[in-house]
Short mmCIF file of C-alpha atoms in Angstrom, two decimals:
data_model
loop_
_atom_site.label_atom_id
_atom_site.label_comp_id
_atom_site.label_asym_id
_atom_site.label_seq_id
_atom_site.Cartn_x
_atom_site.Cartn_y
_atom_site.Cartn_z
CA MET A 1457 112.35 153.56 100.99
CA ASP A 1458 113.38 156.96 102.39
CA PHE A 1459 112.58 156.71 106.11
CA GLY A 1460 113.70 160.30 106.74
CA LEU A 1461 111.14 161.54 104.21
CA ILE A 1462 108.49 159.30 105.80
CA ALA A 1463 109.24 160.80 109.23
CA SER A 1464 108.99 164.39 107.99
CA SER A 1465 105.77 163.65 106.06
CA PHE A 1466 104.20 161.96 109.07
CA ALA A 1467 105.21 164.93 111.25
CA GLN A 1468 103.08 167.22 109.04
CA VAL A 1469 100.10 164.85 109.33
CA PHE A 1470 100.32 164.54 113.12
CA ALA A 1471 100.52 168.31 113.65
CA PRO A 1472 97.76 169.54 116.03
CA ALA A 1473 95.81 171.48 113.38
CA THR A 1474 95.80 168.57 110.94
CA LEU A 1475 94.76 166.13 113.67
CA LEU A 1476 91.86 168.44 114.55
CA TYR A 1477 90.61 168.35 110.95
CA THR A 1478 91.00 164.55 110.97
CA LEU A 1479 88.92 164.25 114.15
CA ILE A 1480 86.22 166.50 112.68
CA GLY A 1481 86.15 164.36 109.54
CA ALA A 1482 86.00 161.12 111.54
CA ALA A 1483 83.13 162.42 113.70
CA GLY A 1484 81.20 163.47 110.59
CA GLY A 1485 81.95 160.13 108.92
CA ILE A 1486 80.65 158.13 111.89
CA LEU A 1487 77.48 160.22 111.97
CA ILE A 1488 76.90 159.86 108.22
CA GLY A 1489 77.74 156.14 108.21
CA SER A 1490 75.36 155.39 111.06
CA ILE A 1491 72.35 156.85 109.22
CA PRO A 1492 70.95 154.30 106.72
CA GLY A 1493 71.22 155.60 103.17
CA LEU A 1494 73.91 158.22 103.84
CA THR A 1495 77.22 156.78 102.67
CA ALA A 1496 80.82 157.88 103.18
CA THR A 1497 80.96 158.66 99.45
CA MET A 1498 78.19 161.21 99.90
CA GLY A 1499 79.97 162.78 102.88
CA ILE A 1500 83.28 163.05 101.02
CA ALA A 1501 81.57 164.55 97.96
CA LEU A 1502 79.78 167.17 100.08
CA LEU A 1503 82.96 168.26 101.87
CA VAL A 1504 85.38 168.30 98.92
CA PRO A 1505 84.54 171.94 98.04
CA PHE A 1506 85.19 172.99 101.67
CA THR A 1507 88.76 171.65 101.49
CA TYR A 1508 89.62 173.97 98.62
CA GLY A 1509 90.54 176.75 101.04
CA LEU A 1510 92.73 174.41 103.10
CA ASP A 1511 96.25 173.19 102.47
CA PHE A 1512 96.34 169.81 100.77
CA ILE A 1513 97.42 167.73 103.78
CA PRO A 1514 94.76 169.01 106.27
CA GLY A 1515 92.13 168.77 103.51
CA VAL A 1516 92.91 165.19 102.53
CA ALA A 1517 93.23 164.22 106.21
CA MET A 1518 89.69 165.45 106.85
CA LEU A 1519 88.35 163.56 103.81
CA LEU A 1520 90.13 160.36 104.89
CA GLY A 1521 88.62 160.85 108.36
CA ILE A 1522 85.17 160.83 106.75
CA PHE A 1523 86.11 157.77 104.68
CA CYS A 1524 87.33 155.68 107.63
CA GLY A 1525 84.73 156.99 110.08
CA GLY A 1526 81.94 156.22 107.62
CA MET A 1527 83.14 152.63 107.20
CA TYR A 1528 82.99 152.09 110.96
CA GLY A 1529 79.78 154.09 111.41
CA GLY A 1530 77.82 151.65 109.26
CA SER A 1531 78.24 148.98 111.95
CA ILE A 1532 76.47 151.10 114.58
CA ALA A 1533 73.10 150.97 112.82
CA ALA A 1534 73.74 147.33 111.85
CA ILE A 1535 74.20 146.30 115.48
CA LEU A 1536 71.57 148.49 117.12
CA ILE A 1537 68.66 148.61 114.66
CA HIS A 1538 69.30 145.71 112.22
CA THR A 1539 70.05 148.11 109.38
CA PRO A 1540 73.47 148.40 107.72
CA GLY A 1541 74.35 152.10 107.75
CA THR A 1542 76.46 151.43 104.63
CA PRO A 1543 76.50 148.47 102.20
CA ALA A 1544 79.89 147.42 103.60
CA ALA A 1545 78.24 146.76 106.99
CA ALA A 1546 75.71 144.27 105.59
CA ALA A 1547 77.67 141.27 106.88
CA THR A 1548 77.93 142.84 110.35
CA VAL A 1549 74.15 142.52 110.76
CA LEU A 1550 74.40 138.72 110.78
CA ASP A 1551 76.02 138.56 114.23
CA GLY A 1552 76.05 142.14 115.48
CA TYR A 1553 72.28 142.49 115.79
CA PRO A 1554 71.74 139.09 117.50
CA MET A 1555 74.42 139.97 120.06
CA GLY A 1556 72.71 143.30 120.70
CA GLN A 1557 69.37 141.53 121.14
CA LYS A 1558 70.93 139.28 123.77
CA GLY A 1559 71.51 142.36 125.90
CA GLU A 1560 75.13 142.98 124.88
CA PRO A 1561 75.09 145.89 122.41
CA GLY A 1562 78.10 147.48 124.12
CA ARG A 1563 80.11 144.28 123.69
CA ALA A 1564 79.18 144.10 120.00
CA LEU A 1565 80.09 147.76 119.40
CA THR A 1566 83.42 147.35 121.21
CA ILE A 1567 84.33 144.32 119.07
CA SER A 1568 83.27 146.24 115.98
CA LEU A 1569 85.29 149.33 116.93
CA PHE A 1570 88.45 147.38 117.78
CA SER A 1571 88.20 145.20 114.67
CA SER A 1572 87.52 148.20 112.43
CA PHE A 1573 90.58 149.97 113.82
CA CYS A 1574 92.82 146.91 113.39
CA GLY A 1575 91.55 146.33 109.84
CA GLY A 1576 92.15 149.97 108.94
CA ILE A 1577 95.68 149.87 110.37
CA ILE A 1578 96.49 146.63 108.49
CA GLY A 1579 95.22 148.20 105.26
CA ALA A 1580 97.21 151.39 105.86
CA LEU A 1581 100.44 149.50 106.63
CA VAL A 1582 100.09 147.26 103.59
CA MET A 1583 99.41 150.36 101.48
CA THR A 1584 102.50 152.06 102.88
CA PHE A 1585 104.95 149.27 102.16
CA LEU A 1586 103.46 147.20 99.31
CA SER A 1587 101.28 149.50 97.20
CA PRO A 1588 103.37 149.37 93.96
CA THR A 1589 103.58 145.56 94.10
CA ILE A 1590 99.87 145.05 94.80
CA SER A 1591 98.84 147.57 92.15
CA ARG A 1592 100.77 145.64 89.50
CA ALA A 1593 98.91 142.47 90.52
CA ALA A 1594 95.58 144.34 90.34
CA LEU A 1595 96.36 145.31 86.73
CA LYS A 1596 96.07 141.65 85.73
CA PHE A 1597 92.34 141.61 86.49
CA GLY A 1598 90.17 141.62 83.39
CA PRO A 1599 86.55 140.56 82.71
CA ALA A 1600 87.37 136.87 83.23
CA GLU A 1601 89.02 137.49 86.61
CA PHE A 1602 86.14 139.69 87.78
CA PHE A 1603 83.68 136.98 86.75
CA ALA A 1604 85.66 134.39 88.73
CA LEU A 1605 85.79 136.74 91.74
CA ALA A 1606 82.00 137.17 91.53
CA VAL A 1607 81.51 133.38 91.37
CA PHE A 1608 83.71 133.02 94.45
CA GLY A 1609 81.65 135.67 96.21
CA LEU A 1610 78.39 133.93 95.30
CA SER A 1611 79.72 130.69 96.82
CA VAL A 1612 79.62 132.48 100.19
CA ILE A 1613 75.80 132.36 100.02
CA VAL A 1614 75.80 128.82 101.44
CA SER A 1615 77.68 130.05 104.53
CA ILE A 1616 75.23 132.88 105.24
CA SER A 1617 72.04 130.91 104.59
CA GLY A 1618 71.29 130.32 108.26
CA LYS A 1619 69.43 127.22 109.33
CA SER A 1620 68.29 126.15 105.86
CA ILE A 1621 70.62 126.09 102.85
CA THR A 1622 67.60 125.52 100.61
CA LYS A 1623 65.88 128.69 101.78
CA GLY A 1624 69.16 130.58 101.48
CA LEU A 1625 69.55 129.48 97.85
CA ILE A 1626 65.93 130.46 97.11
CA SER A 1627 66.63 133.92 98.56
CA ALA A 1628 69.79 134.17 96.46
CA CYS A 1629 67.90 133.20 93.30
CA PHE A 1630 65.34 135.91 94.06
CA GLY A 1631 68.19 138.42 94.40
CA LEU A 1632 69.78 137.30 91.14
CA LEU A 1633 66.41 137.54 89.38
CA ILE A 1634 65.63 141.10 90.44
CA GLY A 1635 69.26 142.01 89.73
CA THR A 1636 68.53 141.53 86.00
CA VAL A 1637 65.88 144.27 86.03
CA GLY A 1638 66.71 147.43 84.08
CA MET A 1639 68.63 148.44 80.99
CA ASP A 1640 70.89 145.75 79.59
CA LYS A 1641 74.44 147.13 79.84
CA THR A 1642 75.60 145.42 76.63
CA CYS A 1643 72.82 146.02 74.10
CA ALA A 1644 70.76 148.72 75.86
CA TYR A 1645 67.59 146.63 75.84
CA LEU A 1646 65.10 147.44 78.57
CA ARG A 1647 64.32 144.25 80.49
CA PHE A 1648 61.21 143.48 82.53
CA PHE A 1649 59.52 146.54 84.06
CA LYS A 1650 59.44 149.71 81.96
CA LEU A 1651 59.52 152.05 84.95
CA ARG A 1652 61.79 155.09 84.75
CA GLY A 1653 63.10 154.49 88.27
CA LEU A 1654 64.30 151.01 87.26
CA TYR A 1655 66.10 151.94 84.02
CA ASP A 1656 69.47 151.68 85.79
CA GLY A 1657 68.48 148.51 87.60
CA ILE A 1658 67.30 147.90 91.13
CA PRO A 1659 68.28 150.90 93.30
CA PHE A 1660 70.67 149.18 95.69
CA ILE A 1661 70.63 151.48 98.74
CA PRO A 1662 66.80 151.71 98.86
CA ALA A 1663 66.66 147.91 98.47
CA LEU A 1664 69.07 147.50 101.39
CA ILE A 1665 67.09 149.95 103.53
CA GLY A 1666 63.81 148.24 102.69
CA LEU A 1667 65.03 144.69 103.29
CA PHE A 1668 66.59 145.41 106.67
CA ALA A 1669 65.19 148.63 108.17
CA VAL A 1670 61.61 148.83 106.91
CA SER A 1671 61.03 145.08 107.33
CA GLU A 1672 62.33 145.24 110.92
CA VAL A 1673 60.03 148.18 111.71
CA ILE A 1674 57.02 146.28 110.30
CA ALA A 1675 57.92 143.18 112.32
CA ASN A 1676 58.29 145.21 115.52
CA PHE A 1677 54.96 146.97 114.95
CA GLU A 1678 53.35 143.56 114.58
CA HIS A 1679 54.85 142.41 117.90
CA MET A 1680 53.61 145.57 119.60
CA LEU A 1681 50.07 145.14 118.25
CA ARG A 1682 49.96 141.49 119.30
CA GLY A 1683 51.55 142.17 122.66
CA THR A 1684 54.36 139.71 121.99
CA GLU A 1685 57.23 142.19 122.27
CA SER A 1686 60.21 140.63 124.02
CA LYS A 1687 63.98 140.71 124.23
CA LYS A 1688 64.36 143.75 126.43
CA ILE A 1689 67.90 144.98 126.62
CA ALA A 1690 69.50 144.48 130.00
CA SER A 1691 69.75 147.68 131.98
CA ALA A 1692 72.96 148.91 133.49
CA GLY A 1693 71.59 148.80 137.02
CA ASN A 1694 71.85 151.54 139.62
CA ILE A 1695 74.96 153.62 139.12
CA LYS A 1696 76.10 155.60 142.14
CA ASN A 1697 78.64 157.68 140.25
CA PRO A 1698 77.60 158.04 136.58
CA VAL A 1699 80.66 160.15 135.63
CA LEU A 1700 83.14 157.64 137.07
CA SER A 1701 81.19 154.77 135.51
CA TYR A 1702 81.27 156.50 132.13
CA LEU A 1703 85.03 157.09 132.29
CA ARG A 1704 85.60 153.44 133.22
CA SER A 1705 83.44 152.33 130.31
CA VAL A 1706 85.43 154.59 127.94
CA VAL A 1707 88.65 152.83 128.89
CA SER A 1708 87.03 149.39 128.56
CA ASN A 1709 85.72 150.32 125.08
CA ILE A 1710 89.24 150.40 123.65
CA CYS A 1711 89.66 146.63 123.61
CA PRO A 1712 87.25 143.67 123.81
CA ARG A 1713 87.25 141.42 126.86
CA GLY A 1714 90.04 138.84 127.07
CA GLU A 1715 87.88 135.86 126.05
CA ASP A 1716 86.64 137.68 122.94
CA LEU A 1717 90.14 138.84 122.04
CA ARG A 1718 91.48 135.29 122.15
CA ARG A 1719 88.74 134.19 119.77
CA ILE A 1720 88.94 137.04 117.26
CA TRP A 1721 92.61 137.95 116.82
CA LYS A 1722 93.25 135.39 114.07
CA HIS A 1723 90.16 136.51 112.19
CA ILE A 1724 91.25 140.14 112.54
CA ILE A 1725 94.55 139.44 110.81
CA LYS A 1726 92.92 137.35 108.07
CA GLY A 1727 90.07 139.83 107.63
CA GLY A 1728 92.43 142.79 107.34
CA LEU A 1729 94.51 141.06 104.65
CA ILE A 1730 91.41 139.83 102.77
CA GLY A 1731 89.92 143.33 102.87
CA THR A 1732 93.13 144.97 101.68
CA PHE A 1733 93.52 142.52 98.79
CA ILE A 1734 89.91 142.74 97.59
CA GLY A 1735 89.86 146.50 98.12
CA SER A 1736 92.92 146.87 95.88
CA ILE A 1737 91.00 145.36 92.95
CA PRO A 1738 89.29 148.26 91.12
CA GLY A 1739 85.54 147.74 91.17
CA ALA A 1740 85.46 145.42 94.16
CA GLY A 1741 84.49 146.89 97.52
CA GLY A 1742 84.03 146.52 101.25
CA ASP A 1743 80.71 144.70 100.91
CA ILE A 1744 82.28 141.84 98.93
CA ALA A 1745 85.31 141.73 101.24
CA ALA A 1746 83.15 141.59 104.36
CA PHE A 1747 81.10 138.62 103.15
CA VAL A 1748 84.19 136.74 101.94
CA SER A 1749 85.94 137.32 105.28
CA TYR A 1750 82.81 136.30 107.20
CA SER A 1751 82.60 133.06 105.23
CA GLU A 1752 86.28 132.31 105.87
CA ALA A 1753 85.83 132.98 109.60
CA LYS A 1754 82.88 130.59 109.77
CA ARG A 1755 84.78 127.95 107.76
CA SER A 1756 87.78 128.01 110.11
CA SER A 1757 85.90 128.52 113.39
CA LYS A 1758 85.73 125.83 116.06
CA LYS A 1759 82.19 126.97 116.84
CA PRO A 1760 80.47 127.51 113.46
CA GLU A 1761 77.05 126.95 115.06
CA GLU A 1762 77.37 130.32 116.84
CA PHE A 1763 77.53 132.25 113.59
CA GLY A 1764 74.26 134.06 113.00
CA ASN A 1765 73.49 133.98 116.72
CA GLY A 1766 75.87 136.64 118.01
CA SER A 1767 79.36 135.29 117.33
CA PRO A 1768 82.18 137.75 118.14
CA GLU A 1769 84.23 136.15 115.36
CA GLY A 1770 81.58 137.01 112.80
CA ILE A 1771 81.51 140.68 113.82
CA ALA A 1772 85.31 140.92 113.86
CA ALA A 1773 85.79 139.24 110.48
CA ALA A 1774 83.24 141.44 108.72
CA GLU A 1775 84.32 144.75 110.26
CA CYS A 1776 88.05 144.12 109.91
CA ALA A 1777 87.66 143.29 106.21
CA ASN A 1778 85.48 146.24 105.23
CA ASN A 1779 87.82 148.68 106.99
CA GLY A 1780 90.88 146.99 105.49
CA CYS A 1781 89.37 147.98 102.15
CA SER A 1782 89.98 151.65 102.95
CA GLY A 1783 93.73 151.15 102.60
CA GLY A 1784 93.35 148.64 99.78
CA ALA A 1785 91.19 150.95 97.66
CA MET A 1786 93.81 153.72 97.96
CA ILE A 1787 96.49 151.51 96.38
CA PRO A 1788 95.28 151.53 92.74
CA MET A 1789 94.29 155.20 93.04
CA LEU A 1790 97.75 156.35 94.13
CA ALA A 1791 99.86 153.90 92.13
CA LEU A 1792 97.79 153.65 88.91
CA GLY A 1793 95.44 156.62 88.92
CA VAL A 1794 92.51 154.15 88.93
CA PRO A 1795 90.05 154.53 91.85
CA GLY A 1796 89.45 151.33 93.79
CA ASP A 1797 85.85 152.23 94.71
CA SER A 1798 83.37 155.11 94.74
CA ASN A 1799 85.01 156.70 97.80
CA THR A 1800 88.44 156.87 96.21
CA ALA A 1801 86.88 158.11 92.96
CA VAL A 1802 85.70 161.22 94.83
CA LEU A 1803 89.03 161.47 96.68
CA MET A 1804 90.80 161.38 93.33
CA GLY A 1805 88.79 164.43 92.32
CA ALA A 1806 90.00 166.19 95.48
CA PHE A 1807 93.63 165.36 94.59
CA ILE A 1808 93.20 166.79 91.10
CA MET A 1809 91.47 169.89 92.49
CA HIS A 1810 94.56 170.55 94.62
CA GLY A 1811 96.89 170.09 91.64
CA PHE A 1812 98.06 166.48 92.13
CA GLN A 1813 97.37 163.84 89.49
CA PRO A 1814 97.29 160.35 91.10
CA GLY A 1815 99.26 157.74 89.18
CA PRO A 1816 102.76 156.30 88.80
CA MET A 1817 104.38 159.74 88.57
CA MET A 1818 103.16 160.57 92.08
CA TYR A 1819 105.86 158.22 93.40
CA VAL A 1820 108.47 160.10 91.35
CA GLU A 1821 107.45 163.76 91.54
CA HIS A 1822 105.51 163.96 94.83
CA LEU A 1823 106.80 161.15 97.04
CA ASP A 1824 106.45 163.36 100.12
CA ILE A 1825 102.73 163.78 99.35
CA VAL A 1826 102.32 160.01 98.95
CA TYR A 1827 103.87 159.42 102.37
CA SER A 1828 101.66 162.14 103.84
CA VAL A 1829 98.60 160.32 102.52
CA PHE A 1830 99.87 157.12 104.16
CA GLY A 1831 100.22 158.97 107.46
CA ALA A 1832 96.81 160.63 107.07
CA LEU A 1833 95.15 157.22 106.68
CA LEU A 1834 96.79 156.00 109.89
CA ALA A 1835 95.67 159.18 111.65
CA ALA A 1836 92.11 158.74 110.34
CA ASN A 1837 91.91 155.28 111.88
CA LEU A 1838 93.20 156.59 115.19
CA ALA A 1839 90.65 159.42 115.04
CA PHE A 1840 87.60 157.19 114.64
CA LEU A 1841 88.97 154.90 117.40
CA ILE A 1842 89.08 157.85 119.82
CA ILE A 1843 85.62 159.11 118.90
CA GLY A 1844 84.14 155.62 118.88
CA MET A 1845 85.71 154.90 122.26
CA PHE A 1846 83.82 157.81 123.82
CA GLY A 1847 80.67 157.09 121.84
CA VAL A 1848 80.00 153.38 122.49
CA LYS A 1849 78.24 154.03 125.78
CA LEU A 1850 76.09 156.71 124.16
CA PHE A 1851 75.29 154.64 121.06
CA THR A 1852 73.86 151.82 123.17
CA LYS A 1853 71.32 154.23 124.70
CA VAL A 1854 69.46 154.18 121.38
CA ILE A 1855 67.88 150.79 121.99
CA SER A 1856 66.81 151.71 125.53
CA VAL A 1857 64.31 154.19 124.04
CA GLU A 1858 60.69 153.03 124.15
CA ARG A 1859 59.69 151.20 120.98
CA TYR A 1860 56.75 153.44 120.15
CA PHE A 1861 59.18 156.41 119.98
CA LEU A 1862 62.11 154.56 118.40
CA LEU A 1863 60.35 152.76 115.54
CA PRO A 1864 58.83 155.86 113.87
CA CYS A 1865 62.22 157.59 114.12
CA ILE A 1866 63.97 154.63 112.47
CA LEU A 1867 61.35 154.51 109.72
CA ILE A 1868 61.57 158.26 108.99
CA LEU A 1869 65.40 158.27 108.97
CA SER A 1870 65.45 155.21 106.71
CA LEU A 1871 63.03 156.68 104.19
CA VAL A 1872 64.88 160.00 104.22
CA GLY A 1873 68.08 158.03 103.54
CA ALA A 1874 66.40 156.25 100.62
CA TYR A 1875 65.23 159.60 99.21
CA SER A 1876 68.63 161.27 99.60
CA ILE A 1877 70.43 159.01 97.12
CA ASN A 1878 68.69 160.32 93.99
CA GLN A 1879 66.18 162.79 95.51
CA SER A 1880 63.46 160.53 94.13
CA MET A 1881 60.16 159.52 95.71
CA PHE A 1882 60.31 156.37 93.58
CA ASP A 1883 63.20 155.16 95.76
CA VAL A 1884 61.09 155.76 98.87
CA TYR A 1885 58.20 153.72 97.48
CA PHE A 1886 60.61 151.02 96.34
CA ALA A 1887 62.14 150.82 99.85
CA ILE A 1888 58.65 150.33 101.30
CA VAL A 1889 57.86 147.57 98.78
CA MET A 1890 61.15 145.82 99.56
CA GLY A 1891 60.39 146.23 103.26
CA VAL A 1892 57.09 144.36 102.88
CA ILE A 1893 58.85 141.64 100.86
CA GLY A 1894 61.62 141.42 103.49
CA TYR A 1895 59.05 141.19 106.29
CA LEU A 1896 57.24 138.31 104.57
CA LEU A 1897 60.49 136.50 103.85
CA GLN A 1898 61.64 136.79 107.47
CA LYS A 1899 58.24 135.66 108.68
CA TYR A 1900 58.76 132.38 106.82
CA GLU A 1901 62.45 132.21 107.86
CA PHE A 1902 64.03 133.04 104.51
CA PRO A 1903 67.39 134.80 105.13
CA LEU A 1904 67.80 138.30 103.69
CA SER A 1905 71.60 138.50 103.39
CA PRO A 1906 71.77 136.15 100.35
CA ILE A 1907 69.43 138.54 98.49
CA LEU A 1908 71.74 141.44 99.22
CA LEU A 1909 74.87 139.54 98.19
CA ALA A 1910 73.17 138.39 94.97
CA LEU A 1911 72.19 141.99 94.19
CA ILE A 1912 75.83 143.04 94.60
CA LEU A 1913 77.45 140.21 92.67
CA GLY A 1914 74.77 139.26 90.12
CA PRO A 1915 75.24 142.29 87.83
CA LEU A 1916 79.03 142.09 88.25
CA CYS A 1917 78.95 138.42 87.26
CA GLU A 1918 76.66 138.95 84.25
CA SER A 1919 78.37 142.01 82.77
CA ASN A 1920 81.88 140.56 83.00
CA ILE A 1921 81.07 137.13 81.56
CA ARG A 1922 79.33 138.79 78.61
CA ARG A 1923 82.31 141.07 78.03
CA TYR A 1924 84.67 138.12 78.20
CA MET A 1925 82.57 136.05 75.79
CA GLN A 1926 82.68 138.90 73.28
CA ILE A 1927 86.47 139.14 73.62
CA VAL A 1928 87.07 135.37 73.09
CA ASP A 1929 84.31 134.97 70.49
CA GLY A 1930 82.16 132.70 72.66
CA LYS A 1931 84.91 130.22 73.65
CA PHE A 1932 84.07 129.91 77.33
CA ALA A 1933 86.54 127.05 77.93
CA THR A 1934 89.45 129.46 77.56
CA ILE A 1935 88.62 130.88 80.99
CA PHE A 1936 90.12 127.71 82.52
CA THR A 1937 93.51 128.61 81.04
CA ARG A 1938 93.76 131.76 83.17
CA PRO A 1939 95.61 131.14 86.49
CA ILE A 1940 93.79 133.77 88.56
CA CYS A 1941 90.42 132.42 87.44
CA LEU A 1942 91.43 128.88 88.38
CA VAL A 1943 92.44 130.08 91.86
CA PHE A 1944 89.06 131.76 92.41
CA PHE A 1945 87.15 128.76 91.07
CA ALA A 1946 89.10 126.47 93.42
CA LEU A 1947 88.35 128.81 96.33
CA ALA A 1948 84.66 128.82 95.39
CA LEU A 1949 84.57 125.01 95.36
CA ALA A 1950 86.40 124.84 98.69
CA SER A 1951 83.98 127.39 100.16
CA LEU A 1952 80.96 125.35 99.06
CA VAL A 1953 82.35 122.06 100.37
CA THR A 1954 83.40 123.47 103.75
CA ALA A 1955 80.08 125.30 104.17
CA ILE A 1956 78.14 122.07 103.59
CA LEU A 1957 80.42 120.15 105.98
CA ASN A 1958 79.98 122.88 108.60
CA ARG A 1959 76.21 122.67 108.18
CA ARG A 1960 76.32 118.93 108.81
CA LYS A 1961 78.57 119.44 111.84
CA ILE A 1962 76.11 121.98 113.28
CA GLU A 1963 73.13 119.68 112.67
CA LYS A 1964 74.99 116.81 114.36
CA ARG A 1965 75.80 118.94 117.43
CA GLU A 1966 72.19 120.17 117.64
CA ALA A 1967 70.91 116.58 117.46
CA GLU A 1968 73.31 115.51 120.25
CA ALA A 1969 72.19 118.45 122.39
CA LEU A 1970 68.55 117.44 121.93
CA ARG A 1971 69.29 113.83 122.91
CA GLN A 1972 71.10 114.98 126.04
CA ALA A 1973 68.21 117.29 126.93
CA ASP A 1974 65.76 114.37 126.67
#
């Protein structure tokens, strides 16, 4: 590795003009990511034409700022309004929103910001030093390995089922069932409902918005009508010097409190590595990585009963993993010319537009450009840390707004986000229908996250097992001769067993607490 070339490439990235473009991109990414329905992919796609007049390095730095800022921005809506701003933030809802409802939204956002930054840095460092090695490993993934990965992901459902595993499994089955709606990818047969808006399957972003945002708005309206509204967020008290108080809060937003840091640092390291590995597999993404990391954090935690009730470990594990994916997804794009996810697919188009073809020859013909991209990803993570540091105090003001003003705004933004994906009113109506379903499920204490995870992994599982069965002429047993598949199956079994044992441990502790209370 040519460290002199790395230094000169990084010097171009950390030039004042390039850093300014990175900060602009990060600010735009955070804004886009925090609005339900507007994804980082959309932001990158919209700004690619504007980078044509820029040099390559400032242009790609701005796009990477949007990428990383958007990944973090999704957690803001997840924590404050129970709506993942992006699919990758779906696991953050599980503990981020409960912590916010306890009167600690600033604490949750600080943990999210710090964990997102650490995950992004881990992903960027791994990409810098190990991208050729990891990309060769990613090449070994075929339909069988993707099926095994999906099975492993589905095993996480037990960990995120909340108080009742049975209800969690019922929710997951519902998600798997509606995931089969639409055109069959293998034989082009239209299954179930013959509605034009469902030809390509359940629209995922509108489903996410409906399940979390619209259902939450309906539930809050019900509380307002019945006069049972509660859980007011704690106020900051009387502040004699608001400017000084704000500056102090900015400094404190850089790092979580000492007690939280002691609890989350191990999960940050694990989450960053999990996110980088899963992100480096083409077709996998931050949403899968976040749920896998969350499940691992709950499995290894000394206090698994806190998960789902505002655990800092849960927030850190989810956010570190989905931001680690930003570096992981860049690995196959740069080393193989294969985008790791939808964000890097658009970034690849930007590379080609500027005259660079991602792939193995990049490391031979344009090594300086490769190192510049590494530096730009590090700068992008620093940029969203700086903006997030100043923004945490402002973000928390959202939930201090009166409910009768806030709820209509959330509903309108959510439905606009649902419409913006395909510019289709069908998606808006579908989001409303899913919102009613989500409201009814929550009313009877059925968890919503298993539905979302099943919608992500169900189609992946089905399409890959069918492709594999065609390749091996229906001999399913041959899948157990593939080492990577065996590893994922073993991990899935371990995940199920530990989740069940954790559930029993939690029930035992709750029973002891009740006896002591009596």
